[in-house]
Amino acid sequence: MENESFDPDKEKIELPSADSSDMELAFFLMRHIDNPCETELYSGQRVNIRKFYIDLAEESLSKLTNPDAKLLLESKVGEYKSET
C-alpha cells in the first residue's frame, strides 16, 4: 500500500469554484473532512481520503480573508490533524 496513492484528477473531485466565498470553501472542506469520500486503490482496498481534504484545507487557510471562515477551518483541521 505504500506505493499506492490517491489521484484527485482520476477521481474527478469537484472543488468549489474560484468565485466561491471563503465561508463556502470552508464549509465545503469541513463537510468533506468530517465525511470523507472513499477511493479504491490499485490493490482493490478502499480507503477514505480525509488526509487529502485536510491537506487542501491547510493550503487554503493562507488564502482566506474572512477571519470567521479561517477560524472554523483551522478548528476543523485541528480536530483531525493528529489522526493523519
Short mmCIF file of C-alpha atoms in Angstrom, two decimals:
data_model
loop_
_atom_site.label_atom_id
_atom_site.label_comp_id
_atom_site.label_asym_id
_atom_site.label_seq_id
_atom_site.Cartn_x
_atom_site.Cartn_y
_atom_site.Cartn_z
CA MET A 1 0.00 0.00 0.00
CA GLU A 2 2.97 2.36 0.42
CA ASN A 3 3.31 2.92 -3.33
CA GLU A 4 -0.38 3.44 -3.84
CA SER A 5 -1.62 6.97 -3.69
CA PHE A 6 -4.79 8.92 -4.23
CA ASP A 7 -5.03 10.79 -7.53
CA PRO A 8 -7.67 13.56 -7.28
CA ASP A 9 -7.61 14.11 -11.05
CA LYS A 10 -8.52 10.48 -11.65
CA GLU A 11 -11.34 10.67 -9.11
CA LYS A 12 -12.76 13.88 -10.63
CA ILE A 13 -13.31 15.74 -7.38
CA GLU A 14 -15.34 18.88 -7.97
CA LEU A 15 -13.98 21.66 -5.78
CA PRO A 16 -15.84 24.93 -5.20
CA SER A 17 -15.43 27.47 -8.00
CA ALA A 18 -12.83 30.22 -7.78
CA ASP A 19 -15.54 32.81 -7.10
CA SER A 20 -16.87 30.95 -4.04
CA SER A 21 -16.82 32.87 -0.79
CA ASP A 22 -14.38 31.97 1.97
CA MET A 23 -17.28 30.63 4.02
CA GLU A 24 -18.48 28.43 1.14
CA LEU A 25 -14.99 26.98 0.74
CA ALA A 26 -14.59 26.46 4.49
CA PHE A 27 -17.94 24.66 4.79
CA PHE A 28 -17.20 22.51 1.73
CA LEU A 29 -13.87 21.39 3.18
CA MET A 30 -15.25 20.92 6.70
CA ARG A 31 -18.07 18.72 5.38
CA HIS A 32 -15.61 16.55 3.46
CA ILE A 33 -13.17 16.34 6.36
CA ASP A 34 -16.00 15.10 8.61
CA ASN A 35 -17.43 12.75 5.96
CA PRO A 36 -14.62 11.89 3.55
CA CYS A 37 -15.24 10.05 0.31
CA GLU A 38 -13.61 6.71 -0.31
CA THR A 39 -11.48 5.67 -3.23
CA GLU A 40 -10.27 2.31 -4.40
CA LEU A 41 -6.54 1.70 -4.55
CA TYR A 42 -4.91 -0.44 -7.23
CA SER A 43 -4.94 -3.36 -4.79
CA GLY A 44 -8.72 -3.11 -4.51
CA GLN A 45 -8.56 -1.81 -0.94
CA ARG A 46 -10.98 1.05 -0.22
CA VAL A 47 -9.68 3.97 1.83
CA ASN A 48 -11.14 7.31 2.82
CA ILE A 49 -9.42 10.45 1.58
CA ARG A 50 -9.70 12.62 4.70
CA LYS A 51 -5.97 13.42 4.55
CA PHE A 52 -6.41 14.85 1.05
CA TYR A 53 -9.10 17.24 2.32
CA ILE A 54 -7.06 18.18 5.41
CA ASP A 55 -4.05 18.98 3.20
CA LEU A 56 -6.26 21.02 0.88
CA ALA A 57 -7.73 22.88 3.86
CA GLU A 58 -4.25 23.70 5.19
CA GLU A 59 -3.22 25.03 1.77
CA SER A 60 -6.40 27.11 1.58
CA LEU A 61 -6.03 28.72 5.01
CA SER A 62 -3.39 31.21 3.85
CA LYS A 63 -5.71 32.40 1.07
CA LEU A 64 -8.78 33.01 3.22
CA THR A 65 -9.53 36.62 4.13
CA ASN A 66 -12.68 36.06 6.19
CA PRO A 67 -11.47 35.58 9.78
CA ASP A 68 -14.57 33.57 10.76
CA ALA A 69 -14.11 31.13 7.87
CA LYS A 70 -10.43 30.81 8.71
CA LEU A 71 -11.16 30.12 12.39
CA LEU A 72 -13.79 27.48 11.57
CA LEU A 73 -11.49 25.70 9.13
CA GLU A 74 -8.49 25.83 11.47
CA SER A 75 -10.63 24.32 14.21
CA LYS A 76 -11.85 21.50 11.97
CA VAL A 77 -8.32 20.69 10.78
CA GLY A 78 -7.17 20.62 14.40
CA GLU A 79 -9.84 18.03 15.26
CA TYR A 80 -8.43 15.51 12.81
CA LYS A 81 -4.79 16.54 12.36
CA SER A 82 -3.50 14.14 15.00
CA GLU A 83 -5.12 11.23 13.13
CA THR A 84 -3.21 11.75 9.87
#
